[in-house]
Coordinates of C-alpha atoms in Angstrom, one line a residue:
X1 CA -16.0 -21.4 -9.2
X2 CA -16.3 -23.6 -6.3
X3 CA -13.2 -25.4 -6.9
X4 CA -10.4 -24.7 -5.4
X5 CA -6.7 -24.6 -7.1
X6 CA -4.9 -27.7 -6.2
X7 CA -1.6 -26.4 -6.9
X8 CA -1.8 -23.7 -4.0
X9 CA 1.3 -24.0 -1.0
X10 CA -0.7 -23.4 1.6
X11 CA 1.4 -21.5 4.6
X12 CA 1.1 -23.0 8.4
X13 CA 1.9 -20.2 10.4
X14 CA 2.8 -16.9 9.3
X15 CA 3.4 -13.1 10.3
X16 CA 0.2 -11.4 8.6
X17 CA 0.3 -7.5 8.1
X18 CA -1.0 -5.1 11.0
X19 CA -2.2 -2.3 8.7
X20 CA -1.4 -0.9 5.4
X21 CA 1.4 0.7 6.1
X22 CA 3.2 -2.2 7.6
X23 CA 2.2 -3.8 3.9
X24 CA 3.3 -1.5 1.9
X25 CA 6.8 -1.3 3.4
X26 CA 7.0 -4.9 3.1
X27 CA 6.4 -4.4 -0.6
X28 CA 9.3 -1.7 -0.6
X29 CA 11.6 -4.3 0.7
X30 CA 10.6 -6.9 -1.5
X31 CA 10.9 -4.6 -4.7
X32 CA 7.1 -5.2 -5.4
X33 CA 6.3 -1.2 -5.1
X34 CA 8.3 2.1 -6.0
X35 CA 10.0 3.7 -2.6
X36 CA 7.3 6.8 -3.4
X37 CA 4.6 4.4 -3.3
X38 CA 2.0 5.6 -0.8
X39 CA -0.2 2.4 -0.4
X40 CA -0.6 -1.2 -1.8
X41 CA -2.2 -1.9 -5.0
X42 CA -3.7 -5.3 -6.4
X43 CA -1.2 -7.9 -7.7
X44 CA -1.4 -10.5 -10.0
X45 CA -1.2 -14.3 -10.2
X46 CA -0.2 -15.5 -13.7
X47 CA 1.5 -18.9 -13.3
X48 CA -0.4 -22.7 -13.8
X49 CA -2.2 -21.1 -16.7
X50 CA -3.7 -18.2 -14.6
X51 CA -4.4 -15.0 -14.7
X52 CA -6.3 -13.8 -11.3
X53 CA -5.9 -10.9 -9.1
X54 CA -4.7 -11.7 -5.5
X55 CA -3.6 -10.2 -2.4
X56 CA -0.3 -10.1 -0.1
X57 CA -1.3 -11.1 3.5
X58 CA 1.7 -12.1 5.3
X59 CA 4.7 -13.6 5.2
X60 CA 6.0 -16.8 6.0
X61 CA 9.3 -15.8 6.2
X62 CA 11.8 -13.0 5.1
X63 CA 12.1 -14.8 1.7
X64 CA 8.4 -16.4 1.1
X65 CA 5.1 -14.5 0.7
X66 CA 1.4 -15.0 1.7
X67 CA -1.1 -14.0 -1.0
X68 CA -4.7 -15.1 -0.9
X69 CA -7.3 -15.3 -4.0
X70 CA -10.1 -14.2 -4.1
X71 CA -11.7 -17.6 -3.0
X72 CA -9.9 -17.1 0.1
X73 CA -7.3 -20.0 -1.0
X74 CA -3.8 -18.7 1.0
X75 CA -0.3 -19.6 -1.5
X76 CA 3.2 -19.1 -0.6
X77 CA 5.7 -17.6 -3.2
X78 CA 8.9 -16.5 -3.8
X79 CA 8.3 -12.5 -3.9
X80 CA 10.6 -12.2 -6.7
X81 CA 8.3 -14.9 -9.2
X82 CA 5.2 -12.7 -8.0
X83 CA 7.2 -9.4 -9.3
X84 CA 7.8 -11.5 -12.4
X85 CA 4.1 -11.6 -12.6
X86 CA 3.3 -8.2 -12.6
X87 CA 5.1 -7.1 -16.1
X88 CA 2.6 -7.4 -19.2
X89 CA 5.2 -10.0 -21.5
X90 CA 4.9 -12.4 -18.3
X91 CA 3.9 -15.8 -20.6
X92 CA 4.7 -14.3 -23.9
X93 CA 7.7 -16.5 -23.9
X94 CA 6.3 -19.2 -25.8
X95 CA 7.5 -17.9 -29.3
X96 CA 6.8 -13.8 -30.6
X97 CA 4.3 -15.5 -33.1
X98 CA 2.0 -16.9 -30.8
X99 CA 1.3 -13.1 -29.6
X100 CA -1.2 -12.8 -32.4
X101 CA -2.6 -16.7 -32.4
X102 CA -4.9 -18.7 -30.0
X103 CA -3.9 -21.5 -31.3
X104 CA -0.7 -22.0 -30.0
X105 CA -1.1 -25.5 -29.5
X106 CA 2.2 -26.6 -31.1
X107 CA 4.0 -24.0 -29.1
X108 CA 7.6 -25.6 -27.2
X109 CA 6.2 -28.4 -24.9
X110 CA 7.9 -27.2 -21.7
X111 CA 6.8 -23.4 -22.1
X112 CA 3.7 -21.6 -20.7
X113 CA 0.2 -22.6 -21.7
X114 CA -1.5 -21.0 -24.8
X115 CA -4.3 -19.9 -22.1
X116 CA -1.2 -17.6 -20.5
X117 CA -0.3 -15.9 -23.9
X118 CA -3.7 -14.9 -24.3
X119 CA -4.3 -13.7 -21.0
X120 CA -0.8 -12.2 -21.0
X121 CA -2.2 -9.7 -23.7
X122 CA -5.1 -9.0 -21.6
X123 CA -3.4 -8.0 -18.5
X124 CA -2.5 -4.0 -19.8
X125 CA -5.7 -3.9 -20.0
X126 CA -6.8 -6.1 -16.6
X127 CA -4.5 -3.6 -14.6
X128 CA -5.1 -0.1 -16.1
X129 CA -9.3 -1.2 -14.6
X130 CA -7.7 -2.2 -11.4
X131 CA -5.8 1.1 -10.7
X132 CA -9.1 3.3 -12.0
X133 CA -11.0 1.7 -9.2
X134 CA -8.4 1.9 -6.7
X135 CA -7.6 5.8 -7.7
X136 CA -10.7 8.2 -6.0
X137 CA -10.8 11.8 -6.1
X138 CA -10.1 11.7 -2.5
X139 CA -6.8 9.8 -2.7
X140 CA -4.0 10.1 -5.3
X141 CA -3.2 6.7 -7.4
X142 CA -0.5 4.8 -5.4
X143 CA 2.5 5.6 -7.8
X144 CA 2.2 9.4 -7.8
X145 CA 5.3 10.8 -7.1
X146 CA 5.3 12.0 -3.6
X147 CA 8.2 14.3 -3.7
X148 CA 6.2 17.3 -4.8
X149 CA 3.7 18.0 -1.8
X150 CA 0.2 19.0 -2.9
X151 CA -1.1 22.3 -1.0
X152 CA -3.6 21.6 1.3
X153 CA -7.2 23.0 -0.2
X154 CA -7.4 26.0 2.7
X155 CA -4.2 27.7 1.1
X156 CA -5.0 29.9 -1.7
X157 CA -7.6 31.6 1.1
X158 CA -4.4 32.2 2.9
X159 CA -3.6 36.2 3.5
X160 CA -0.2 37.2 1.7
X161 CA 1.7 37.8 -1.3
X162 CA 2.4 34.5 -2.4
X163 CA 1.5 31.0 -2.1
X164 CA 2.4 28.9 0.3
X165 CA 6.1 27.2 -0.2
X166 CA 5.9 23.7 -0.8
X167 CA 7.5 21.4 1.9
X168 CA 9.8 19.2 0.9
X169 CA 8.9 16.1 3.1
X170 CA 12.8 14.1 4.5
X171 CA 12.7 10.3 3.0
X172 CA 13.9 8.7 6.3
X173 CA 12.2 8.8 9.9
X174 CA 12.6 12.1 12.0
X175 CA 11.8 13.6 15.0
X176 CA 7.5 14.5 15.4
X177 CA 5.3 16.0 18.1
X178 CA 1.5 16.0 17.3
X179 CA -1.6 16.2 18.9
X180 CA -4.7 13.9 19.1
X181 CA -7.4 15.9 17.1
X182 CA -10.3 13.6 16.5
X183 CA -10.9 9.3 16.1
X184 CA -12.5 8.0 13.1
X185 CA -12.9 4.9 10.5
X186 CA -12.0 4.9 6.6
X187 CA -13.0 2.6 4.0
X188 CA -10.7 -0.2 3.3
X189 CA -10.8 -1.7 0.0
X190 CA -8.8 -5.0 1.0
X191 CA -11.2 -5.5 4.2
X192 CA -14.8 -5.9 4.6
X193 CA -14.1 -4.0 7.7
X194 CA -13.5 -0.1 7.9
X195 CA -9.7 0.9 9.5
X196 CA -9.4 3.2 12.6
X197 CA -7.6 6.3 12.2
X198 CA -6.3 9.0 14.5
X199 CA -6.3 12.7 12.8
X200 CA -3.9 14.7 14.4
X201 CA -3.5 18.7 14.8
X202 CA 0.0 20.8 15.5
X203 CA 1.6 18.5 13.5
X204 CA 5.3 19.7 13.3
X205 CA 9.0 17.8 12.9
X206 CA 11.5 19.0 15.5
X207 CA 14.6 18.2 14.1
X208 CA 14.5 20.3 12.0
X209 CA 12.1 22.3 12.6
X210 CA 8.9 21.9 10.0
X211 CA 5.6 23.3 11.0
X212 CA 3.3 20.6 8.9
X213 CA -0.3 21.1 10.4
X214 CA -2.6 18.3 10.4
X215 CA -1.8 14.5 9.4
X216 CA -2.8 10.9 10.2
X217 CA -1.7 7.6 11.1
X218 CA -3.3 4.2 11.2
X219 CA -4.9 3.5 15.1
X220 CA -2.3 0.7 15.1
X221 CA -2.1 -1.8 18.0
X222 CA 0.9 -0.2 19.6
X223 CA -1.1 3.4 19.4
X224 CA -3.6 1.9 21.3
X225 CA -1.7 0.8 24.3
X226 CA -1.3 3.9 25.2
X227 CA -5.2 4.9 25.8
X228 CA -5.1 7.9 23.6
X229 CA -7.9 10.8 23.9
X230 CA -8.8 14.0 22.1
X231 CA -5.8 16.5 23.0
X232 CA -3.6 14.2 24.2
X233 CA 0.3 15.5 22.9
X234 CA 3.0 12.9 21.5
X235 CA 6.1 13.1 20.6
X236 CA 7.2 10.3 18.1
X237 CA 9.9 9.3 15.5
X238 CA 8.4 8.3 12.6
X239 CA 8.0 8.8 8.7
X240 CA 6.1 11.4 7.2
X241 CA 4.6 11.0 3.6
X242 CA 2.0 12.7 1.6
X243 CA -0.8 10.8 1.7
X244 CA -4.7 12.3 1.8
X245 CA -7.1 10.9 3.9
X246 CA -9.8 9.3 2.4
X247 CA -12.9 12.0 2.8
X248 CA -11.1 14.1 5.0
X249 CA -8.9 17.1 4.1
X250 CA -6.2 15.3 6.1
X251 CA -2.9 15.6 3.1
X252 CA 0.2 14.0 5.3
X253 CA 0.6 10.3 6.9
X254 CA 2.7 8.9 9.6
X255 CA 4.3 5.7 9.3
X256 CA 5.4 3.7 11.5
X257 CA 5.2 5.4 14.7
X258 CA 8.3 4.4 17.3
X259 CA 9.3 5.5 20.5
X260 CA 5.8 6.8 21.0
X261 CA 5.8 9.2 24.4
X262 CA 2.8 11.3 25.8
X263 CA 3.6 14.6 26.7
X264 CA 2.5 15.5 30.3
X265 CA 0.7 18.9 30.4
X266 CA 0.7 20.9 33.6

């Protein structure tokens, strides 16, 4: 375990992520997660006879990722191998008989190791762990579809005939006012350190007009520029996803905040 993996790229300077969110769009654009994917999940590295979880960092450039192992070891990759890495025949391609032996040792002499056929087989199994952990009764697992919006839990208390219509949340960025509600901090299960979060109230997109209640957003760096406190108003454009808040009963997320403008009250 103390030895490190001598076949690692490792990057010299690169753009590393600001939050989550700024992750998981990466990702998008990179093919790496679904467009309804609401936050990053654990990825795979299964090449040089490997088969070890690892995490996206940064990016070197447009074209070459940052992952690091879990003995902090930084790699850069091509994001399409690392997708190739992900699907459970990745190393199968030895021959279809070795899937049943371990002792492929007369297998072709330029294909994968016998070690990578065997862990091949093993990664179903490796991931569906992975996404159990990641998945808490707080948070819906990252490939839920995010098209049908989940009622907040306060609803059904709600006087009227019917419940309340579902909102069907526009894909691209729009138009946002909200207000500062409260501060607080999150678990983050790719940190040792917990991420700040701003809970907002009067949540509502302009154009058009879509009264959403209460949301969230990361407390980016750019958010913080602009010494927010409790009741402060904004106006924003932005992307609005369904997303619950860890612990909280918080069920929308704003990504990507831009052209962020406080709202003078008299």
């Amino acid at each position: 375990m103390g030895q490190g993996y001598t076949f690692t790229i490792e990057p010299g300077s690169f753009n590393s992520f600001e939050d989550e969110a700024a992750l998981v769009e990466q990702c998008k654009a990179w093919g790496l997660l679904s467009e309804k994917a609401a936050k990053a999940k654990t990825f795979y590295y299964k090449g040089n006879g490997l088969n070890v979880p690892c995490s996206i960092i940064g990016l070197a450039d447009p074209i070459t990722a940052v992952i690091e192992f879990d003995n902090k070891q930084r790699h850069c990759i091509h994001p399409s191998y690392l997708k190739e890495m992900q699907a459970s025949t990745f190393g199968r391609r030895v021959t279809a008989l070795s899937d049943d032996s371990t002792e492929a040792e007369d297998a072709e002499p330029a294909a994968a190791a016998p070690a990578e056929v065997q862990e091949a087989q093993e990664t179903q199994v490796a991931q569906e762990v992975q996404q159990a952990q990641a998945s808490t009764p707080d948070e819906p697992a990252a490939e839920e579809p995010a098209a049908s919006v989940p009622e907040s839990k306060p609803a059904p208390a709600a006087k009227g005939k019917g419940k309340k219509e579902k909102i069907q949340l526009p894909e691209e960025k729009v138009k946002m006012k909200a207000t500062v509600m409260e501060f607080t901090t999150v678990p983050n299960h790719f940190s040792d350190t917990d991420d700040e979060v701003i809970i907002y109230e009067a949540v509502a997109i302009t154009e058009p007009e879509i009264e959403l209640g209460s949301a969230w957003s990361s407390h980016s760096a750019t958010l913080k520029k602009l010494d927010l406190a409790v009741g402060d108003v904004l106006t924003f454009e932005g992307k609005i996803v369904a997303k619950k808040l860890t612990k909280h009963p918080v069920p929308y997320k704003i990504n990507n905040p831009a052209k962020l403008q406080k709202v003078t009250q008299e």
